[in-house]
CSV table of C-alpha atoms in Angstrom, one decimal:
chain,number,residue,atom,x,y,z
A,111,MET,CA,-60.2,141.1,46.2
A,112,ALA,CA,-62.5,138.7,44.4
A,113,ASP,CA,-64.4,135.8,45.2
A,114,TRP,CA,-61.5,133.3,44.4
A,115,ASN,CA,-60.3,133.3,47.8
A,116,ASN,CA,-63.5,132.7,49.6
A,117,GLN,CA,-64.1,136.5,50.1
A,118,LYS,CA,-67.3,138.2,48.6
A,119,PHE,CA,-68.2,138.9,45.1
A,120,ALA,CA,-66.2,141.4,43.5
A,121,MET,CA,-64.8,141.7,39.7
A,122,PRO,CA,-61.0,142.7,39.8
A,123,MET,CA,-60.6,142.5,36.1
A,124,PHE,CA,-62.2,145.7,35.4
A,125,ASN,CA,-60.8,149.3,35.3
A,126,ASP,CA,-61.1,151.3,38.2
A,127,TRP,CA,-63.4,153.9,36.3
A,128,VAL,CA,-66.1,151.4,35.5
A,129,PRO,CA,-68.8,151.8,38.2
A,130,GLU,CA,-69.2,148.2,40.4
A,131,ARG,CA,-72.8,148.4,40.2
A,132,ILE,CA,-72.8,147.9,36.2
A,133,ARG,CA,-69.8,145.3,36.0
A,134,PRO,CA,-72.0,142.0,36.5
A,135,TRP,CA,-74.8,143.3,34.5
A,136,ILE,CA,-72.1,143.9,31.5
A,137,TYR,CA,-71.1,140.2,31.9
A,138,LEU,CA,-75.0,139.1,31.9
A,139,CYS,CA,-75.4,140.9,28.7
A,140,PHE,CA,-72.2,139.7,27.4
A,141,ALA,CA,-73.5,136.0,27.9
A,142,PHE,CA,-76.8,136.5,26.5
A,143,PHE,CA,-75.1,138.1,23.5
A,144,PHE,CA,-72.8,134.8,23.2
A,145,GLN,CA,-76.0,132.4,23.6
A,146,LEU,CA,-77.6,134.5,20.6
A,147,SER,CA,-74.5,133.8,18.3
A,148,GLY,CA,-73.9,130.6,16.1
A,149,GLY,CA,-72.5,129.9,12.7
A,150,VAL,CA,-75.5,129.2,10.6
A,151,TYR,CA,-78.7,130.0,11.9
A,152,PHE,CA,-81.8,127.8,11.4
A,153,ALA,CA,-84.5,130.4,11.2
A,154,ASN,CA,-82.8,131.6,8.0
A,155,LEU,CA,-83.4,128.1,6.5
A,156,GLN,CA,-85.9,128.8,3.6
A,157,HIS,CA,-83.9,131.9,2.6
A,158,MET,CA,-80.7,130.0,2.4
A,159,MET,CA,-82.0,127.4,0.4
A,160,GLY,CA,-83.2,129.8,-1.8
A,161,ALA,CA,-79.8,132.0,-1.9
A,162,THR,CA,-77.4,129.1,-2.2
A,163,SER,CA,-77.5,125.6,-3.5
A,164,LEU,CA,-77.6,123.7,-0.3
A,165,MET,CA,-80.6,121.6,0.4
A,166,ARG,CA,-82.7,121.7,3.7
A,167,GLU,CA,-80.6,118.5,5.1
A,168,ASP,CA,-77.2,120.3,4.3
A,169,ILE,CA,-78.2,123.6,6.3
A,170,GLN,CA,-79.5,121.3,8.9
A,171,ILE,CA,-76.3,119.3,9.3
A,172,VAL,CA,-74.4,122.4,9.2
A,173,ALA,CA,-76.7,123.9,12.2
A,174,MET,CA,-76.1,120.4,14.0
A,175,PHE,CA,-72.3,121.0,14.0
A,176,GLY,CA,-72.6,124.2,15.8
A,177,VAL,CA,-74.7,122.4,18.2
A,178,VAL,CA,-72.7,119.7,19.0
A,179,GLY,CA,-69.7,122.2,19.1
A,180,VAL,CA,-71.5,123.9,22.2
A,181,ASN,CA,-71.5,120.2,24.1
A,182,MET,CA,-67.8,119.6,23.7
A,183,PRO,CA,-65.7,122.0,25.4
A,184,PHE,CA,-67.2,121.3,29.0
A,185,PRO,CA,-64.5,118.9,30.2
A,186,PHE,CA,-61.7,121.8,29.2
A,187,LEU,CA,-63.8,124.7,30.5
A,188,PHE,CA,-61.9,125.0,33.9
A,189,ARG,CA,-58.2,124.4,32.3
A,190,TYR,CA,-58.6,127.4,29.9
A,191,LYS,CA,-59.9,129.4,32.9
A,192,LEU,CA,-56.5,128.6,34.8
A,193,ARG,CA,-54.5,129.2,32.0
A,194,PHE,CA,-56.0,132.3,30.3
A,195,THR,CA,-56.9,135.6,31.9
A,196,ASN,CA,-60.8,136.5,31.7
A,197,ARG,CA,-59.6,139.0,29.0
A,198,GLN,CA,-57.8,136.6,26.8
A,199,LEU,CA,-60.9,134.1,27.0
A,200,LEU,CA,-63.6,136.5,26.1
A,201,ILE,CA,-61.9,138.9,23.5
A,202,ASN,CA,-60.8,135.6,21.7
A,203,ALA,CA,-64.0,133.9,21.7
A,204,ALA,CA,-65.8,136.9,20.3
A,205,ILE,CA,-63.4,137.5,17.7
A,206,VAL,CA,-63.4,133.6,16.7
A,207,ILE,CA,-67.3,133.8,16.3
A,208,ALA,CA,-67.1,137.0,14.5
A,209,VAL,CA,-64.7,135.3,11.7
A,210,CYS,CA,-66.7,132.1,11.7
A,211,ASN,CA,-69.9,134.1,11.0
A,212,ILE,CA,-68.1,136.0,8.0
A,213,LEU,CA,-66.8,132.9,6.6
A,214,CYS,CA,-70.2,131.4,6.8
A,215,LEU,CA,-71.5,134.1,4.3
A,216,TYR,CA,-69.1,133.1,1.5
A,217,VAL,CA,-67.5,129.8,2.2
A,218,THR,CA,-69.8,127.4,0.0
A,219,TRP,CA,-68.2,123.8,0.5
A,220,LEU,CA,-70.3,121.8,2.9
A,221,PRO,CA,-67.5,120.1,4.7
A,222,ALA,CA,-65.9,123.5,5.5
A,223,LEU,CA,-69.1,125.2,6.4
A,224,CYS,CA,-69.7,122.0,9.2
A,225,LEU,CA,-66.3,123.0,10.5
A,226,ILE,CA,-66.7,126.5,11.0
A,227,SER,CA,-70.3,125.8,12.4
A,228,TYR,CA,-68.6,123.6,15.0
A,229,ILE,CA,-65.8,126.2,16.3
A,230,ALA,CA,-68.3,128.8,16.4
A,231,GLY,CA,-70.4,126.6,18.8
A,232,PHE,CA,-67.3,125.7,20.4
A,233,PHE,CA,-66.3,129.1,21.4
A,234,LYS,CA,-70.0,130.2,21.8
A,235,LEU,CA,-69.9,127.9,25.1
A,236,CYS,CA,-66.5,128.9,26.0
A,237,GLY,CA,-67.4,132.6,26.0
A,238,THR,CA,-70.6,132.2,27.8
A,239,PHE,CA,-69.3,130.1,30.7
A,240,GLU,CA,-66.2,132.8,31.3
A,241,CYS,CA,-69.2,135.3,31.7
A,242,PHE,CA,-71.1,133.2,34.2
A,243,SER,CA,-68.2,132.0,36.2
A,244,ASN,CA,-67.1,135.4,37.0
A,245,ILE,CA,-70.8,136.4,38.3
A,246,ARG,CA,-71.6,133.4,39.8
A,247,LEU,CA,-71.4,134.8,43.4
A,248,TRP,CA,-73.6,137.7,42.4
A,249,ILE,CA,-76.5,135.6,41.1
A,250,SER,CA,-76.0,133.3,44.2
A,251,PRO,CA,-73.9,134.7,47.1
A,252,LYS,CA,-74.6,131.6,48.9
A,253,GLN,CA,-72.9,129.3,46.2
A,254,ASP,CA,-76.4,127.4,45.8
A,255,PHE,CA,-76.8,125.3,42.8
A,256,GLY,CA,-80.6,125.6,43.3
A,257,VAL,CA,-80.5,129.2,42.5
A,258,PHE,CA,-77.6,129.4,40.0
A,259,LEU,CA,-78.5,126.9,37.4
A,260,PRO,CA,-81.8,127.7,36.8
A,261,SER,CA,-81.2,131.4,37.0
A,262,ILE,CA,-78.4,131.0,33.9
A,263,TYR,CA,-80.8,129.0,32.2
A,264,ILE,CA,-83.2,131.9,31.8
A,265,ILE,CA,-80.3,133.3,29.4
A,266,ILE,CA,-79.7,130.1,27.7
A,267,LEU,CA,-83.2,129.1,27.0
A,268,GLY,CA,-84.3,132.5,26.5
A,269,ALA,CA,-81.7,133.2,24.2
A,270,MET,CA,-83.1,130.5,21.6
A,271,PRO,CA,-86.4,132.2,20.9
A,272,ALA,CA,-84.8,135.5,21.0
A,273,SER,CA,-82.3,134.4,18.3
A,274,ASN,CA,-84.9,133.2,16.0
A,275,TRP,CA,-87.2,136.3,16.4
A,276,LEU,CA,-84.1,138.8,15.9
A,277,CYS,CA,-82.9,136.7,13.0
A,278,GLN,CA,-86.3,136.5,11.1
A,279,ASN,CA,-87.1,140.3,11.8
A,280,LEU,CA,-83.5,141.2,10.4
A,281,THR,CA,-84.3,139.4,7.5
A,282,LEU,CA,-87.4,140.7,6.8
A,283,TRP,CA,-86.4,144.4,7.7
A,284,LEU,CA,-83.4,144.2,5.7
A,285,GLY,CA,-84.3,141.9,2.7
A,286,SER,CA,-81.3,139.7,3.3
A,287,TRP,CA,-80.5,136.5,5.3
A,288,GLN,CA,-76.9,137.7,5.4
A,289,ALA,CA,-78.3,140.8,8.0
A,290,MET,CA,-78.1,138.1,11.2
A,291,HIS,CA,-74.5,137.4,10.3
A,292,TRP,CA,-73.4,141.2,9.9
A,293,PHE,CA,-75.5,142.0,13.0
A,294,MET,CA,-73.5,139.2,15.2
A,295,VAL,CA,-70.2,140.3,13.6
A,296,ALA,CA,-71.0,143.8,15.1
A,297,LEU,CA,-72.4,142.6,18.4
A,298,MET,CA,-69.1,140.2,18.9
A,299,LEU,CA,-66.7,143.1,17.7
A,300,LEU,CA,-68.6,145.3,20.4
A,301,VAL,CA,-67.9,142.6,23.2
A,302,ALA,CA,-64.5,142.6,22.1
A,303,LEU,CA,-64.1,146.3,22.4
A,304,VAL,CA,-65.8,146.8,25.6
A,305,ILE,CA,-63.4,143.7,27.1
A,306,TYR,CA,-60.5,145.8,25.7
A,307,THR,CA,-61.1,149.2,27.0
A,308,CYS,CA,-62.8,148.2,30.2
A,309,THR,CA,-60.7,145.5,31.6
A,310,HIS,CA,-57.0,144.9,32.5
A,311,PRO,CA,-55.3,141.4,32.6
A,312,PHE,CA,-55.9,139.9,36.1
A,313,ARG,CA,-54.9,136.4,37.6
A,314,PHE,CA,-55.6,135.1,41.2
A,315,MET,CA,-53.0,132.3,40.3
A,316,LYS,CA,-49.9,131.3,38.3
A,317,PRO,CA,-51.1,129.9,35.0
A,318,LEU,CA,-51.5,126.0,34.8
A,319,PRO,CA,-50.2,124.4,31.3
A,320,LEU,CA,-52.7,123.1,29.0
A,321,VAL,CA,-51.1,119.2,29.5
A,322,SER,CA,-53.0,116.2,29.9
A,323,LEU,CA,-56.2,117.3,27.8
A,324,ASP,CA,-57.5,114.6,25.5
A,325,TRP,CA,-58.0,116.3,22.3
A,326,LEU,CA,-58.3,113.2,20.2
A,327,GLY,CA,-61.0,112.1,22.6
A,328,CYS,CA,-63.0,115.0,22.1
A,329,ILE,CA,-62.7,114.6,18.3
A,330,LEU,CA,-63.7,111.0,18.5
A,331,TRP,CA,-66.6,111.5,20.6
A,332,SER,CA,-67.6,114.5,18.3
A,333,ALA,CA,-67.5,112.1,15.6
A,334,VAL,CA,-69.7,109.6,17.4
A,335,MET,CA,-72.4,112.0,17.5
A,336,LEU,CA,-72.2,113.9,14.4
A,337,GLU,CA,-72.5,110.4,12.7
A,338,VAL,CA,-75.7,109.6,14.7
A,339,ILE,CA,-76.9,113.0,13.6
A,340,TRP,CA,-76.0,112.6,9.9
A,341,LEU,CA,-77.7,109.3,9.8
A,342,PHE,CA,-81.1,110.5,10.9
A,343,THR,CA,-80.9,114.2,9.4
A,344,TYR,CA,-79.9,112.3,5.9
A,345,GLY,CA,-82.2,109.2,6.5
A,346,GLU,CA,-85.2,110.3,4.7
A,347,PHE,CA,-83.2,111.9,1.7
A,348,TYR,CA,-81.2,108.5,1.3
A,349,ASN,CA,-84.4,106.6,1.8
A,350,TRP,CA,-82.7,104.9,4.7
A,351,TRP,CA,-81.5,101.6,4.5
A,352,ASP,CA,-82.0,101.5,0.4
A,353,SER,CA,-78.7,104.0,-0.1
A,354,PRO,CA,-75.3,102.5,-0.1
A,355,VAL,CA,-74.1,105.8,1.6
A,356,TRP,CA,-76.3,105.6,4.5
A,357,ARG,CA,-75.3,102.0,5.4
A,358,GLY,CA,-72.0,103.2,4.8
A,359,VAL,CA,-72.2,105.6,7.7
A,360,LEU,CA,-74.0,103.2,9.7
A,361,ILE,CA,-71.4,100.9,9.6
A,362,SER,CA,-68.7,103.1,10.5
A,363,LEU,CA,-70.8,104.3,13.7
A,364,PRO,CA,-69.8,101.3,15.8
A,365,LEU,CA,-66.5,101.2,14.6
A,366,THR,CA,-65.9,104.9,15.6
A,367,LEU,CA,-67.7,104.0,18.8
A,368,ALA,CA,-65.5,101.1,19.7
A,369,VAL,CA,-62.3,103.4,19.1
A,370,THR,CA,-63.5,106.0,21.3
A,371,ILE,CA,-64.3,103.6,24.1
A,372,TRP,CA,-60.8,102.0,23.8
A,373,ARG,CA,-58.9,105.1,23.9
A,374,MET,CA,-61.2,106.2,26.9
A,375,VAL,CA,-60.1,103.3,29.0
A,376,GLY,CA,-56.6,103.3,27.6
A,377,ILE,CA,-55.3,106.7,28.7
A,378,ARG,CA,-54.5,108.3,32.1
A,379,HIS,CA,-56.7,111.4,31.2
A,380,PRO,CA,-59.5,110.6,28.9
A,381,TYR,CA,-62.0,113.4,27.8
A,382,ILE,CA,-64.5,111.5,29.8
A,383,ASP,CA,-63.4,109.3,32.6
A,384,PRO,CA,-64.8,105.8,32.4
A,385,SER,CA,-66.2,106.3,36.3
A,386,VAL,CA,-68.9,108.8,34.9
A,387,TRP,CA,-70.6,106.0,33.1
A,388,PRO,CA,-71.1,103.0,36.2
A,389,HIS,CA,-73.1,105.8,38.1
A,390,SER,CA,-76.4,103.7,38.9
A,391,ARG,CA,-78.5,107.1,38.1
A,392,LEU,CA,-76.8,108.3,35.2
A,393,ILE,CA,-78.9,105.9,32.7
A,394,PRO,CA,-82.4,106.8,33.8
A,395,ILE,CA,-81.0,110.5,33.8
A,396,LEU,CA,-80.1,110.0,30.4
A,397,GLY,CA,-83.8,108.3,29.6
A,398,MET,CA,-85.5,111.1,30.7
A,399,PHE,CA,-83.7,113.9,29.0
A,400,PHE,CA,-84.2,112.0,25.8
A,401,VAL,CA,-88.2,111.5,26.6
A,402,ALA,CA,-87.9,115.2,27.4
A,403,GLU,CA,-86.3,116.0,23.8
A,404,VAL,CA,-88.3,114.0,22.0
A,405,MET,CA,-91.6,115.5,23.3
A,406,ASN,CA,-90.2,119.2,23.0
A,407,ALA,CA,-89.3,118.1,19.2
A,408,THR,CA,-92.8,118.2,18.0
A,409,PRO,CA,-93.0,121.9,17.6
A,410,HIS,CA,-90.3,121.7,14.7
A,411,ALA,CA,-91.4,118.4,13.2
A,412,LEU,CA,-95.1,118.8,13.4
A,413,GLN,CA,-96.1,122.2,14.1
A,414,ASN,CA,-93.8,124.1,12.0
A,415,THR,CA,-95.4,121.5,9.2
A,416,LEU,CA,-98.9,122.5,10.0
A,417,THR,CA,-98.6,126.3,10.3
A,418,SER,CA,-96.4,126.7,7.1
A,419,ALA,CA,-97.8,123.9,5.0
A,420,VAL,CA,-101.3,123.3,5.8
A,421,LEU,CA,-102.3,126.7,7.1
A,422,GLN,CA,-99.8,128.7,5.1
A,423,TRP,CA,-98.9,131.3,8.1
A,424,GLY,CA,-96.2,133.3,7.3
A,425,PHE,CA,-93.4,134.7,9.7
A,426,SER,CA,-95.7,138.1,10.5
A,427,THR,CA,-98.4,135.7,12.0
A,428,THR,CA,-96.0,133.1,14.0
A,429,GLN,CA,-93.8,135.5,15.5
A,430,GLN,CA,-95.7,136.4,18.4
A,431,LEU,CA,-95.1,132.6,19.7
A,432,TYR,CA,-91.4,133.7,20.3
A,433,ALA,CA,-92.6,136.0,23.2
A,434,TRP,CA,-94.8,133.3,24.8
A,435,GLU,CA,-91.4,130.9,24.3
A,436,PHE,CA,-89.5,133.3,25.9
A,437,LEU,CA,-92.3,133.6,28.8
A,438,GLY,CA,-92.5,130.1,29.6
A,439,TYR,CA,-88.7,129.6,29.7
A,440,THR,CA,-88.3,132.4,32.1
A,441,LEU,CA,-91.1,131.5,34.4
A,442,GLY,CA,-90.4,128.0,34.4
A,443,CYS,CA,-86.6,128.5,35.5
A,444,ALA,CA,-88.2,130.8,38.1
A,445,PHE,CA,-90.3,128.3,39.2
A,446,THR,CA,-87.7,125.6,39.6
A,447,ILE,CA,-86.0,128.0,42.0
A,448,PHE,CA,-89.1,128.7,44.1
A,449,TRP,CA,-89.5,125.0,44.0
A,450,HIS,CA,-86.0,123.6,45.0
A,451,ARG,CA,-85.3,126.7,47.5
A,452,PRO,CA,-88.3,128.0,49.6
A,453,LEU,CA,-90.2,124.9,49.4
A,454,HIS,CA,-87.6,122.0,49.4
A,455,GLN,CA,-89.6,119.7,47.7
A,456,LYS,CA,-88.9,116.2,45.9
A,457,TYR,CA,-87.1,116.1,42.4
A,458,THR,CA,-89.7,113.4,40.9
A,459,ARG,CA,-92.8,116.0,41.7
A,460,LEU,CA,-91.1,118.9,40.2
A,461,LEU,CA,-90.1,116.8,37.0
A,462,THR,CA,-93.8,115.6,36.9
A,463,VAL,CA,-94.9,118.8,36.7
A,464,GLY,CA,-92.9,119.6,34.0
A,465,PHE,CA,-93.4,116.6,32.1
A,466,PHE,CA,-97.2,117.0,32.8
A,467,CYS,CA,-97.0,120.5,30.9
A,468,LEU,CA,-95.1,118.9,28.0
A,469,LEU,CA,-98.1,116.5,27.6
A,470,MET,CA,-100.7,119.3,27.8
A,471,TYR,CA,-98.9,120.9,24.8
A,472,GLN,CA,-99.4,117.8,22.9
A,473,VAL,CA,-103.0,117.2,23.9
A,474,LEU,CA,-104.2,120.5,23.5
A,475,MET,CA,-102.6,120.4,20.2
A,476,TYR,CA,-104.2,117.2,19.0
A,477,PHE,CA,-107.7,118.6,19.6
A,478,TYR,CA,-106.9,122.1,18.4
A,479,ILE,CA,-105.8,120.9,14.7
A,480,ALA,CA,-108.5,122.0,12.4
A,481,PRO,CA,-108.6,124.0,8.9
A,482,THR,CA,-110.1,127.0,11.3
A,483,LEU,CA,-107.3,127.1,13.7
A,484,ASN,CA,-106.1,130.8,14.9
A,485,ILE,CA,-103.0,131.9,16.4
A,486,GLU,CA,-104.3,132.9,19.5
A,487,ARG,CA,-105.0,128.9,20.4
A,488,LEU,CA,-101.3,128.4,20.0
A,489,TRP,CA,-100.4,131.0,23.1
A,490,MET,CA,-101.3,128.7,25.9
A,491,PRO,CA,-99.8,125.2,24.3
A,492,THR,CA,-96.7,127.0,23.5
A,493,PHE,CA,-96.2,128.6,27.2
A,494,LEU,CA,-97.0,125.4,28.7
A,495,ARG,CA,-94.5,123.3,26.7
A,496,THR,CA,-91.5,125.9,27.2
A,497,PHE,CA,-92.7,126.1,30.7
A,498,GLY,CA,-92.4,122.4,31.4
A,499,TYR,CA,-89.0,122.1,29.6
A,500,ALA,CA,-87.4,124.7,31.5
A,501,ILE,CA,-88.5,122.9,34.5
A,502,PHE,CA,-87.8,119.4,33.3
A,503,PHE,CA,-84.1,120.9,31.9
A,504,SER,CA,-83.1,122.8,34.9
A,505,THR,CA,-84.3,120.0,37.2
A,506,MET,CA,-82.3,117.2,35.4
A,507,THR,CA,-79.2,119.3,35.5
A,508,LEU,CA,-79.7,119.9,39.2
A,509,TYR,CA,-80.2,116.3,39.9
A,510,LEU,CA,-77.1,115.3,37.8
A,511,LYS,CA,-75.0,117.8,40.0
A,512,ASP,CA,-76.7,116.4,43.4
A,513,LEU,CA,-75.3,112.7,42.3
A,514,ILE,CA,-72.0,113.3,40.7
A,515,GLN,CA,-68.7,114.6,42.2
A,516,PHE,CA,-67.6,118.2,40.8
A,517,PRO,CA,-64.4,117.1,39.2
A,518,THR,CA,-66.4,114.8,36.8
A,519,PHE,CA,-69.5,116.9,36.5
A,520,PHE,CA,-68.6,118.9,33.5
A,521,MET,CA,-68.1,115.5,32.0
A,522,ALA,CA,-71.6,114.1,33.0
A,523,LEU,CA,-72.6,117.4,31.2
A,524,THR,CA,-71.1,116.3,28.2
A,525,VAL,CA,-72.4,112.8,28.4
A,526,SER,CA,-76.3,114.3,29.0
A,527,GLY,CA,-75.3,116.4,25.9
A,528,PHE,CA,-75.2,113.5,23.6
A,529,ILE,CA,-78.6,113.5,24.2
A,530,ARG,CA,-79.8,117.1,24.6
A,531,ASN,CA,-77.3,118.8,21.9
A,532,GLY,CA,-78.7,117.4,18.5
A,533,VAL,CA,-78.7,113.7,18.9
A,534,ALA,CA,-82.4,113.3,20.3
A,535,GLU,CA,-83.6,116.7,17.8
A,536,SER,CA,-82.1,115.0,14.6
A,537,LEU,CA,-83.3,111.5,15.7
A,538,CYS,CA,-86.9,112.9,16.3
A,539,SER,CA,-86.8,114.8,13.0
A,540,GLY,CA,-86.0,112.1,11.0
A,541,LEU,CA,-88.5,109.8,12.8
A,542,TYR,CA,-91.2,112.4,12.6
A,543,SER,CA,-90.7,113.0,8.9
A,544,TYR,CA,-90.7,109.2,8.2
A,545,GLY,CA,-93.5,108.9,10.1
A,546,LEU,CA,-95.6,111.7,8.4
A,547,ARG,CA,-94.6,110.0,5.2
A,548,ARG,CA,-96.1,106.8,6.5
A,549,GLN,CA,-99.5,108.3,8.0
A,550,ILE,CA,-99.7,110.3,4.5
A,551,ALA,CA,-99.5,107.2,2.6
A,552,ASP,CA,-102.0,105.2,4.9
A,553,THR,CA,-104.3,107.9,4.4
A,554,LEU,CA,-104.1,108.1,0.8
A,555,ASN,CA,-104.5,104.6,0.6
A,556,ARG,CA,-108.0,104.6,2.4
A,557,GLY,CA,-109.2,107.3,0.5
A,558,LEU,CA,-110.0,109.5,3.5
A,559,HIS,CA,-109.1,112.5,1.6
A,560,SER,CA,-108.7,113.6,-2.0
A,561,ASP,CA,-106.5,116.9,-1.4
A,562,TYR,CA,-103.0,116.7,0.0
A,563,LEU,CA,-103.4,119.5,2.8
A,564,GLY,CA,-106.0,117.6,4.1
A,565,VAL,CA,-104.3,114.7,3.9
A,566,LEU,CA,-101.3,116.1,5.7
A,567,GLN,CA,-103.6,117.7,8.6
A,568,VAL,CA,-104.7,114.1,9.1
A,569,ALA,CA,-101.0,112.8,9.4
A,570,VAL,CA,-100.1,115.8,11.8
A,571,LYS,CA,-103.0,115.0,13.9
A,572,GLU,CA,-102.0,111.4,14.3
A,573,MET,CA,-98.6,111.7,15.0
A,574,TYR,CA,-99.8,114.0,17.9
A,575,GLY,CA,-102.1,111.5,19.1
A,576,ILE,CA,-99.3,108.9,19.1
A,577,MET,CA,-97.2,111.4,21.3
A,578,CYS,CA,-99.9,111.8,23.7
A,579,LEU,CA,-100.3,108.0,24.3
A,580,ILE,CA,-96.5,107.9,24.7
A,581,GLY,CA,-96.5,110.8,27.0
A,582,VAL,CA,-99.3,109.2,29.1
A,583,ALA,CA,-97.6,106.0,29.4
A,584,VAL,CA,-94.4,108.1,30.5
A,585,LEU,CA,-96.0,110.1,33.2
A,586,LEU,CA,-97.5,107.0,34.6
A,587,LEU,CA,-94.3,105.8,35.1
A,588,MET,CA,-93.0,108.8,36.5
A,589,LEU,CA,-95.8,108.9,39.3
A,590,LEU,CA,-94.8,105.6,40.2
A,591,TYR,CA,-91.2,106.2,40.7
A,592,ASP,CA,-89.6,108.1,43.6
A,593,VAL,CA,-86.2,109.8,44.4
A,594,GLN,CA,-84.8,111.5,47.0
A,595,PRO,CA,-86.0,114.9,48.0
A,596,VAL,CA,-83.9,117.9,47.8
A,597,ARG,CA,-81.6,118.1,50.7
A,598,SER,CA,-81.0,121.5,52.3
A,599,THR,CA,-77.4,120.2,52.5
A,600,MET,CA,-76.9,120.2,48.8
A,601,LYS,CA,-73.5,120.4,47.5
A,602,LYS,CA,-72.5,124.0,46.9
A,603,MET,CA,-70.3,125.6,44.3
A,604,PRO,CA,-66.4,125.1,44.6
A,605,TYR,CA,-64.6,128.1,44.5
A,606,ILE,CA,-62.4,128.6,41.5
A,607,GLY,CA,-59.1,128.8,43.8
A,608,TRP,CA,-60.0,125.5,45.4
A,609,ILE,CA,-60.6,123.9,41.8
A,610,GLY,CA,-57.1,125.2,40.5
A,611,ARG,CA,-55.2,124.2,43.5
A,612,GLN,CA,-56.7,120.6,43.0
A,613,LEU,CA,-55.7,120.7,39.5
A,614,LYS,CA,-52.2,122.1,40.3
A,615,HIS,CA,-51.6,119.3,42.9
A,616,GLN,CA,-52.7,116.7,40.6
A,617,LEU,CA,-50.3,118.1,37.9
A,618,LYS,CA,-47.2,118.0,40.3
A,619,VAL,CA,-47.8,114.3,41.5
A,620,GLU,CA,-48.0,113.2,37.8
A,621,GLY,CA,-44.8,115.4,36.9
A,622,LYS,CA,-46.3,117.5,34.2
A,623,ILE,CA,-45.5,121.0,35.9
């Protein structure tokens, strides 16, 4: 028997000849493989721009469609699990991602590329969730979210630098940006083949029909996110308010949001339940997520500009930073587990530690920027940033889980994903680009430098200085703010069987089954 019926951990979907000891490790590896996947890989940006007719902004928006796709399945995940078998979900997710990777090699029409990337991101999360949901009692036998969530974030966060490193190395070794796509096709087909040969159909309860799912609400909320992302991705290209195209999208945004909210409050089973929004702590949580994303976005907008344009470092020089990113994410999640469980300390104290590490990255970069900067000086700032971000990300999710009831927790994850998954990153990218342009113009007007690289270096340094001031102000606010400490009776992870019975009872009351 499996853990569905409140018994010990087991994985009965595997065939008997598969050793029990390696079964959870197989699913852990598959979760990591799903996290490596995507529709378009941003690490291939320069190579794709050279090989296709797409602009930088076009590739960015395609990648952001994939990021939004990752955020949107949360309210549907348990319904999928209670309708389909584990075998069906994993095989379908792997095949869909493989097909999307192939299509991205040959499709050149931008809207079609965006849709393909969205679908790839959608099934990426479906596959990852299905893997983790089957090994959750292996990760945390006591059903402790304080252990389970930081543990899975080691895989989720660690896969980001691993994917970039793998993508750039495959491109370098094989001489083609398409290599990463073919590698992921092979990896996803391997996942499907292993699942097909090593597992059999298994159900722990009768399947529930896919009724009362707000598919249109999912599309509308996706449209709201993507319109915001589009505005800040193409803002510099269209010169912001001066473009009628940009103004048209800006005007359509509140209309789309109004229709989305009207639908949310007008149907019985909305994509996001209205009861999620009035929670007193939700807005501060979203604000903290936003601040963390703003602080964490500087490497993509500022550090990359410094290393590529000013210092002219290539991939052979910067690739060693990926190892420090992976180490920072891993140790940050491990430290979160240690802080919450053996120590039982407050959320605020750990959030302060995490944010302090994010701030120290900004401070160190401000003082390190110079024409003689070497790569070794970036090791510690990179580690501190990823260590702090892992702490902040894991702890805020735990805090959200401790405040929101489980039936609406996954909806709250989607709401927090409005900030985390794409919107904050694109907003920061657009604002940093605008800020760099203004700083460059101001430096040229003052005649402080005669060459462009010197002007660009000064502009990057000034932007880091601004982020240091903002970070210090936020850190002072955090030191003055206190939240309830972690309780020893933190809510436990519910069993899948209990969730299934609750949903089945609700559908029977409504006459859907």
